[in-house]
Amino acid sequence: MVLTIVIAALAAAGMLLIVWLFFDALLSTKETKNTFYVVLLKGNAALVQQTMRAALRQREWLGLRTTLVFVDDGIDCEGQCAAELLLRRREDALLCSRSQLPEIIRTENEDIGAGAD
């Protein structure tokens, strides 16, 4: 009797979880190819690495498919090297200066809209 109740409760919880995940997948806006996650970088190499790793982790935890744009807003030479090392093999993140940011966003949006006619 008790075993039947426990099994029924676990089955109900499992069905609730499946329905929850279905609606999460259906209603979430994770497919955002023309969305940018912009992070300003300042300071030395240690601060730059900490900020970049936190942004990369946060994007993974949230399941976002956005392009990470790290903006050089006053990092030193060591910070510049550290940023380039972290982004060496990443195609979904880039480093730019503040003056390059509007052009990068414009170019990425034009690439996405190309061929839509």
Short mmCIF file of N, CA and C in Angstrom, two decimals:
data_model
loop_
_atom_site.label_atom_id
_atom_site.label_comp_id
_atom_site.label_asym_id
_atom_site.label_seq_id
_atom_site.Cartn_x
_atom_site.Cartn_y
_atom_site.Cartn_z
N MET A 1 0.82 -1.19 0.00
CA MET A 1 0.00 0.00 0.00
C MET A 1 0.87 1.26 0.00
N VAL A 2 1.82 1.32 0.95
CA VAL A 2 2.69 2.49 1.04
C VAL A 2 3.59 2.56 -0.19
N LEU A 3 4.06 1.42 -0.65
CA LEU A 3 4.92 1.37 -1.83
C LEU A 3 4.17 1.87 -3.06
N THR A 4 2.92 1.55 -3.19
CA THR A 4 2.11 2.02 -4.31
C THR A 4 1.95 3.54 -4.27
N ILE A 5 1.74 4.09 -3.10
CA ILE A 5 1.60 5.54 -2.96
C ILE A 5 2.91 6.24 -3.32
N VAL A 6 4.02 5.70 -2.86
CA VAL A 6 5.33 6.30 -3.16
C VAL A 6 5.60 6.25 -4.66
N ILE A 7 5.32 5.13 -5.30
CA ILE A 7 5.53 5.01 -6.74
C ILE A 7 4.62 5.96 -7.50
N ALA A 8 3.39 6.10 -7.08
CA ALA A 8 2.47 7.03 -7.74
C ALA A 8 2.94 8.48 -7.57
N ALA A 9 3.44 8.82 -6.39
CA ALA A 9 3.94 10.18 -6.15
C ALA A 9 5.16 10.46 -7.01
N LEU A 10 6.07 9.51 -7.10
CA LEU A 10 7.26 9.69 -7.95
C LEU A 10 6.87 9.79 -9.43
N ALA A 11 5.91 9.02 -9.86
CA ALA A 11 5.45 9.10 -11.25
C ALA A 11 4.81 10.46 -11.53
N ALA A 12 4.03 10.96 -10.59
CA ALA A 12 3.41 12.28 -10.76
C ALA A 12 4.48 13.37 -10.80
N ALA A 13 5.48 13.26 -9.94
CA ALA A 13 6.57 14.25 -9.94
C ALA A 13 7.36 14.19 -11.25
N GLY A 14 7.57 13.00 -11.76
CA GLY A 14 8.27 12.84 -13.03
C GLY A 14 7.49 13.46 -14.18
N MET A 15 6.18 13.24 -14.20
CA MET A 15 5.34 13.84 -15.25
C MET A 15 5.34 15.36 -15.15
N LEU A 16 5.30 15.88 -13.92
CA LEU A 16 5.35 17.32 -13.72
C LEU A 16 6.67 17.90 -14.23
N LEU A 17 7.77 17.19 -13.99
CA LEU A 17 9.07 17.64 -14.47
C LEU A 17 9.12 17.64 -15.99
N ILE A 18 8.58 16.62 -16.61
CA ILE A 18 8.56 16.56 -18.08
C ILE A 18 7.75 17.70 -18.65
N VAL A 19 6.59 17.99 -18.08
CA VAL A 19 5.76 19.10 -18.55
C VAL A 19 6.49 20.43 -18.34
N TRP A 20 7.14 20.59 -17.20
CA TRP A 20 7.89 21.82 -16.90
C TRP A 20 9.00 22.03 -17.94
N LEU A 21 9.77 21.01 -18.22
CA LEU A 21 10.86 21.12 -19.19
C LEU A 21 10.33 21.37 -20.61
N PHE A 22 9.20 20.78 -20.93
CA PHE A 22 8.61 21.01 -22.25
C PHE A 22 8.23 22.47 -22.42
N PHE A 23 7.55 23.03 -21.44
CA PHE A 23 7.15 24.44 -21.54
C PHE A 23 8.34 25.38 -21.46
N ASP A 24 9.37 25.00 -20.72
CA ASP A 24 10.58 25.81 -20.67
C ASP A 24 11.23 25.85 -22.05
N ALA A 25 11.34 24.72 -22.70
CA ALA A 25 11.93 24.67 -24.04
C ALA A 25 11.05 25.39 -25.06
N LEU A 26 9.76 25.30 -24.89
CA LEU A 26 8.83 25.91 -25.84
C LEU A 26 8.81 27.43 -25.71
N LEU A 27 8.86 27.94 -24.51
CA LEU A 27 8.69 29.36 -24.28
C LEU A 27 9.99 30.14 -24.09
N SER A 28 11.10 29.47 -23.96
CA SER A 28 12.35 30.20 -23.73
C SER A 28 12.85 30.83 -25.03
N THR A 29 13.60 31.90 -24.87
CA THR A 29 14.15 32.62 -26.03
C THR A 29 15.65 32.46 -26.06
N LYS A 30 16.10 31.22 -26.05
CA LYS A 30 17.54 30.97 -26.02
C LYS A 30 18.18 31.07 -27.40
N GLU A 31 17.42 30.96 -28.45
CA GLU A 31 17.97 31.07 -29.79
C GLU A 31 17.99 32.53 -30.20
N THR A 32 19.02 33.21 -29.81
CA THR A 32 19.13 34.65 -30.06
C THR A 32 20.45 34.93 -30.76
N LYS A 33 20.49 34.70 -32.06
CA LYS A 33 21.73 34.85 -32.81
C LYS A 33 22.12 36.30 -33.00
N ASN A 34 21.19 37.20 -32.97
CA ASN A 34 21.52 38.61 -33.17
C ASN A 34 21.51 39.38 -31.84
N THR A 35 21.76 38.68 -30.75
CA THR A 35 21.84 39.30 -29.44
C THR A 35 23.28 39.25 -28.96
N PHE A 36 23.71 40.33 -28.33
CA PHE A 36 25.08 40.43 -27.88
C PHE A 36 25.10 40.62 -26.37
N TYR A 37 26.05 39.99 -25.74
CA TYR A 37 26.28 40.12 -24.31
C TYR A 37 27.56 40.93 -24.20
N VAL A 38 27.45 42.22 -23.89
CA VAL A 38 28.58 43.14 -23.88
C VAL A 38 29.11 43.30 -22.46
N VAL A 39 30.42 43.09 -22.31
CA VAL A 39 31.08 43.18 -21.01
C VAL A 39 32.23 44.16 -21.13
N LEU A 40 32.24 45.18 -20.29
CA LEU A 40 33.33 46.15 -20.27
C LEU A 40 34.46 45.62 -19.40
N LEU A 41 35.68 45.68 -19.92
CA LEU A 41 36.85 45.20 -19.19
C LEU A 41 37.73 46.37 -18.79
N LYS A 42 38.10 46.41 -17.52
CA LYS A 42 38.99 47.44 -16.98
C LYS A 42 39.98 46.78 -16.05
N GLY A 43 41.15 47.39 -15.92
CA GLY A 43 42.09 46.95 -14.90
C GLY A 43 43.20 46.06 -15.39
N ASN A 44 43.76 45.30 -14.46
CA ASN A 44 44.93 44.46 -14.73
C ASN A 44 44.51 43.07 -15.19
N ALA A 45 45.51 42.21 -15.40
CA ALA A 45 45.26 40.87 -15.95
C ALA A 45 44.37 40.03 -15.03
N ALA A 46 44.59 40.10 -13.73
CA ALA A 46 43.80 39.28 -12.81
C ALA A 46 42.32 39.68 -12.84
N LEU A 47 42.05 40.97 -12.84
CA LEU A 47 40.67 41.44 -12.88
C LEU A 47 40.01 41.11 -14.22
N VAL A 48 40.78 41.23 -15.29
CA VAL A 48 40.25 40.92 -16.62
C VAL A 48 39.90 39.44 -16.71
N GLN A 49 40.79 38.57 -16.25
CA GLN A 49 40.51 37.13 -16.28
C GLN A 49 39.30 36.78 -15.43
N GLN A 50 39.20 37.36 -14.26
CA GLN A 50 38.07 37.08 -13.37
C GLN A 50 36.76 37.51 -14.03
N THR A 51 36.74 38.70 -14.61
CA THR A 51 35.53 39.21 -15.25
C THR A 51 35.13 38.36 -16.45
N MET A 52 36.11 38.00 -17.27
CA MET A 52 35.82 37.22 -18.46
C MET A 52 35.33 35.82 -18.11
N ARG A 53 35.97 35.19 -17.16
CA ARG A 53 35.54 33.83 -16.77
C ARG A 53 34.14 33.85 -16.17
N ALA A 54 33.85 34.88 -15.39
CA ALA A 54 32.50 34.99 -14.81
C ALA A 54 31.45 35.17 -15.90
N ALA A 55 31.75 35.98 -16.90
CA ALA A 55 30.79 36.19 -18.00
C ALA A 55 30.60 34.92 -18.81
N LEU A 56 31.68 34.21 -19.08
CA LEU A 56 31.58 32.95 -19.84
C LEU A 56 30.78 31.91 -19.06
N ARG A 57 31.03 31.83 -17.75
CA ARG A 57 30.30 30.89 -16.91
C ARG A 57 28.82 31.24 -16.84
N GLN A 58 28.53 32.53 -16.68
CA GLN A 58 27.13 32.95 -16.58
C GLN A 58 26.38 32.63 -17.86
N ARG A 59 27.02 32.84 -18.99
CA ARG A 59 26.35 32.53 -20.25
C ARG A 59 26.07 31.04 -20.37
N GLU A 60 27.01 30.20 -19.94
CA GLU A 60 26.79 28.76 -19.99
C GLU A 60 25.67 28.33 -19.04
N TRP A 61 25.68 28.87 -17.82
CA TRP A 61 24.66 28.49 -16.83
C TRP A 61 23.26 28.89 -17.29
N LEU A 62 23.16 30.04 -17.95
CA LEU A 62 21.85 30.48 -18.43
C LEU A 62 21.45 29.82 -19.73
N GLY A 63 22.38 29.15 -20.38
CA GLY A 63 22.09 28.48 -21.63
C GLY A 63 21.90 29.42 -22.80
N LEU A 64 22.54 30.57 -22.75
CA LEU A 64 22.37 31.56 -23.82
C LEU A 64 23.29 31.24 -24.99
N ARG A 65 22.81 31.52 -26.19
CA ARG A 65 23.61 31.33 -27.39
C ARG A 65 23.97 32.67 -28.00
N THR A 66 24.30 33.61 -27.17
CA THR A 66 24.63 34.95 -27.64
C THR A 66 26.12 35.06 -27.91
N THR A 67 26.49 36.09 -28.64
CA THR A 67 27.89 36.40 -28.87
C THR A 67 28.37 37.28 -27.73
N LEU A 68 29.44 36.86 -27.07
CA LEU A 68 30.02 37.66 -26.01
C LEU A 68 30.98 38.67 -26.63
N VAL A 69 30.77 39.93 -26.32
CA VAL A 69 31.64 40.98 -26.83
C VAL A 69 32.30 41.64 -25.61
N PHE A 70 33.59 41.42 -25.48
CA PHE A 70 34.36 42.04 -24.40
C PHE A 70 34.95 43.34 -24.94
N VAL A 71 34.66 44.43 -24.26
CA VAL A 71 35.09 45.75 -24.72
C VAL A 71 36.24 46.24 -23.85
N ASP A 72 37.35 46.58 -24.51
CA ASP A 72 38.52 47.12 -23.83
C ASP A 72 38.20 48.55 -23.40
N ASP A 73 38.01 48.71 -22.11
CA ASP A 73 37.67 50.03 -21.55
C ASP A 73 38.75 50.47 -20.56
N GLY A 74 40.01 50.25 -20.97
CA GLY A 74 41.10 50.67 -20.11
C GLY A 74 41.81 49.52 -19.43
N ILE A 75 42.17 48.48 -20.19
CA ILE A 75 42.94 47.39 -19.60
C ILE A 75 44.41 47.58 -19.97
N ASP A 76 45.29 47.12 -19.09
CA ASP A 76 46.72 47.27 -19.34
C ASP A 76 47.22 46.20 -20.31
N CYS A 77 48.51 46.23 -20.63
CA CYS A 77 49.09 45.30 -21.61
C CYS A 77 48.96 43.85 -21.15
N GLU A 78 49.19 43.60 -19.87
CA GLU A 78 49.04 42.24 -19.35
C GLU A 78 47.59 41.77 -19.43
N GLY A 79 46.67 42.68 -19.15
CA GLY A 79 45.25 42.36 -19.28
C GLY A 79 44.86 42.06 -20.71
N GLN A 80 45.44 42.80 -21.65
CA GLN A 80 45.19 42.56 -23.08
C GLN A 80 45.67 41.16 -23.47
N CYS A 81 46.86 40.78 -23.02
CA CYS A 81 47.39 39.44 -23.32
C CYS A 81 46.53 38.36 -22.68
N ALA A 82 46.11 38.58 -21.45
CA ALA A 82 45.26 37.60 -20.75
C ALA A 82 43.93 37.43 -21.48
N ALA A 83 43.35 38.52 -21.93
CA ALA A 83 42.08 38.45 -22.66
C ALA A 83 42.24 37.69 -23.97
N GLU A 84 43.31 37.97 -24.68
CA GLU A 84 43.53 37.27 -25.95
C GLU A 84 43.77 35.78 -25.74
N LEU A 85 44.47 35.42 -24.66
CA LEU A 85 44.68 34.00 -24.37
C LEU A 85 43.37 33.29 -24.05
N LEU A 86 42.49 33.93 -23.28
CA LEU A 86 41.21 33.30 -22.94
C LEU A 86 40.31 33.15 -24.16
N LEU A 87 40.45 34.04 -25.13
CA LEU A 87 39.57 34.01 -26.30
C LEU A 87 40.21 33.33 -27.50
N ARG A 88 41.37 32.74 -27.33
CA ARG A 88 42.12 32.19 -28.45
C ARG A 88 41.33 31.19 -29.28
N ARG A 89 40.67 30.24 -28.65
CA ARG A 89 39.95 29.19 -29.39
C ARG A 89 38.44 29.37 -29.34
N ARG A 90 37.96 30.52 -29.00
CA ARG A 90 36.52 30.74 -28.90
C ARG A 90 36.02 31.50 -30.11
N GLU A 91 35.01 30.94 -30.77
CA GLU A 91 34.40 31.61 -31.92
C GLU A 91 33.17 32.41 -31.51
N ASP A 92 32.67 32.16 -30.31
CA ASP A 92 31.44 32.81 -29.85
C ASP A 92 31.71 34.00 -28.95
N ALA A 93 32.98 34.46 -28.90
CA ALA A 93 33.33 35.61 -28.08
C ALA A 93 34.45 36.38 -28.78
N LEU A 94 34.46 37.68 -28.59
CA LEU A 94 35.50 38.50 -29.21
C LEU A 94 35.83 39.69 -28.34
N LEU A 95 37.00 40.25 -28.61
CA LEU A 95 37.50 41.40 -27.87
C LEU A 95 37.63 42.56 -28.84
N CYS A 96 37.14 43.73 -28.43
CA CYS A 96 37.22 44.90 -29.29
C CYS A 96 37.41 46.15 -28.44
N SER A 97 37.70 47.25 -29.12
CA SER A 97 37.78 48.53 -28.42
C SER A 97 36.39 49.16 -28.40
N ARG A 98 36.27 50.20 -27.61
CA ARG A 98 34.97 50.87 -27.50
C ARG A 98 34.53 51.46 -28.85
N SER A 99 35.49 51.96 -29.63
CA SER A 99 35.15 52.56 -30.92
C SER A 99 34.75 51.52 -31.96
N GLN A 100 35.19 50.27 -31.81
CA GLN A 100 34.85 49.21 -32.76
C GLN A 100 33.49 48.57 -32.47
N LEU A 101 32.95 48.77 -31.29
CA LEU A 101 31.72 48.09 -30.89
C LEU A 101 30.54 48.34 -31.82
N PRO A 102 30.22 49.59 -32.19
CA PRO A 102 29.07 49.78 -33.10
C PRO A 102 29.26 49.09 -34.45
N GLU A 103 30.47 49.09 -34.95
CA GLU A 103 30.73 48.45 -36.24
C GLU A 103 30.58 46.94 -36.15
N ILE A 104 31.04 46.34 -35.06
CA ILE A 104 30.91 44.89 -34.89
C ILE A 104 29.45 44.48 -34.81
N ILE A 105 28.69 45.22 -34.05
CA ILE A 105 27.27 44.89 -33.92
C ILE A 105 26.55 45.07 -35.25
N ARG A 106 26.86 46.13 -35.96
CA ARG A 106 26.24 46.38 -37.26
C ARG A 106 26.62 45.27 -38.24
N THR A 107 27.88 44.88 -38.29
CA THR A 107 28.34 43.84 -39.20
C THR A 107 27.69 42.50 -38.90
N GLU A 108 27.63 42.15 -37.62
CA GLU A 108 27.01 40.87 -37.24
C GLU A 108 25.54 40.84 -37.62
N ASN A 109 24.84 41.93 -37.40
CA ASN A 109 23.42 41.97 -37.75
C ASN A 109 23.20 41.93 -39.25
N GLU A 110 24.10 42.53 -40.04
CA GLU A 110 23.98 42.47 -41.49
C GLU A 110 24.24 41.06 -42.00
N ASP A 111 25.20 40.36 -41.38
CA ASP A 111 25.49 38.98 -41.78
C ASP A 111 24.30 38.07 -41.53
N ILE A 112 23.61 38.30 -40.44
CA ILE A 112 22.45 37.48 -40.10
C ILE A 112 21.31 37.73 -41.08
N GLY A 113 21.14 38.98 -41.48
CA GLY A 113 20.04 39.31 -42.38
C GLY A 113 20.35 39.05 -43.83
N ALA A 114 21.58 38.69 -44.17
CA ALA A 114 21.95 38.48 -45.57
C ALA A 114 21.21 37.29 -46.14
N GLY A 115 20.70 37.47 -47.34
CA GLY A 115 20.02 36.39 -48.04
C GLY A 115 18.60 36.14 -47.58
N ALA A 116 18.03 37.04 -46.82
CA ALA A 116 16.68 36.83 -46.32
C ALA A 116 15.62 37.27 -47.31
N ASP A 117 16.06 37.91 -48.40
CA ASP A 117 15.08 38.41 -49.39
C ASP A 117 14.51 37.32 -50.22
#
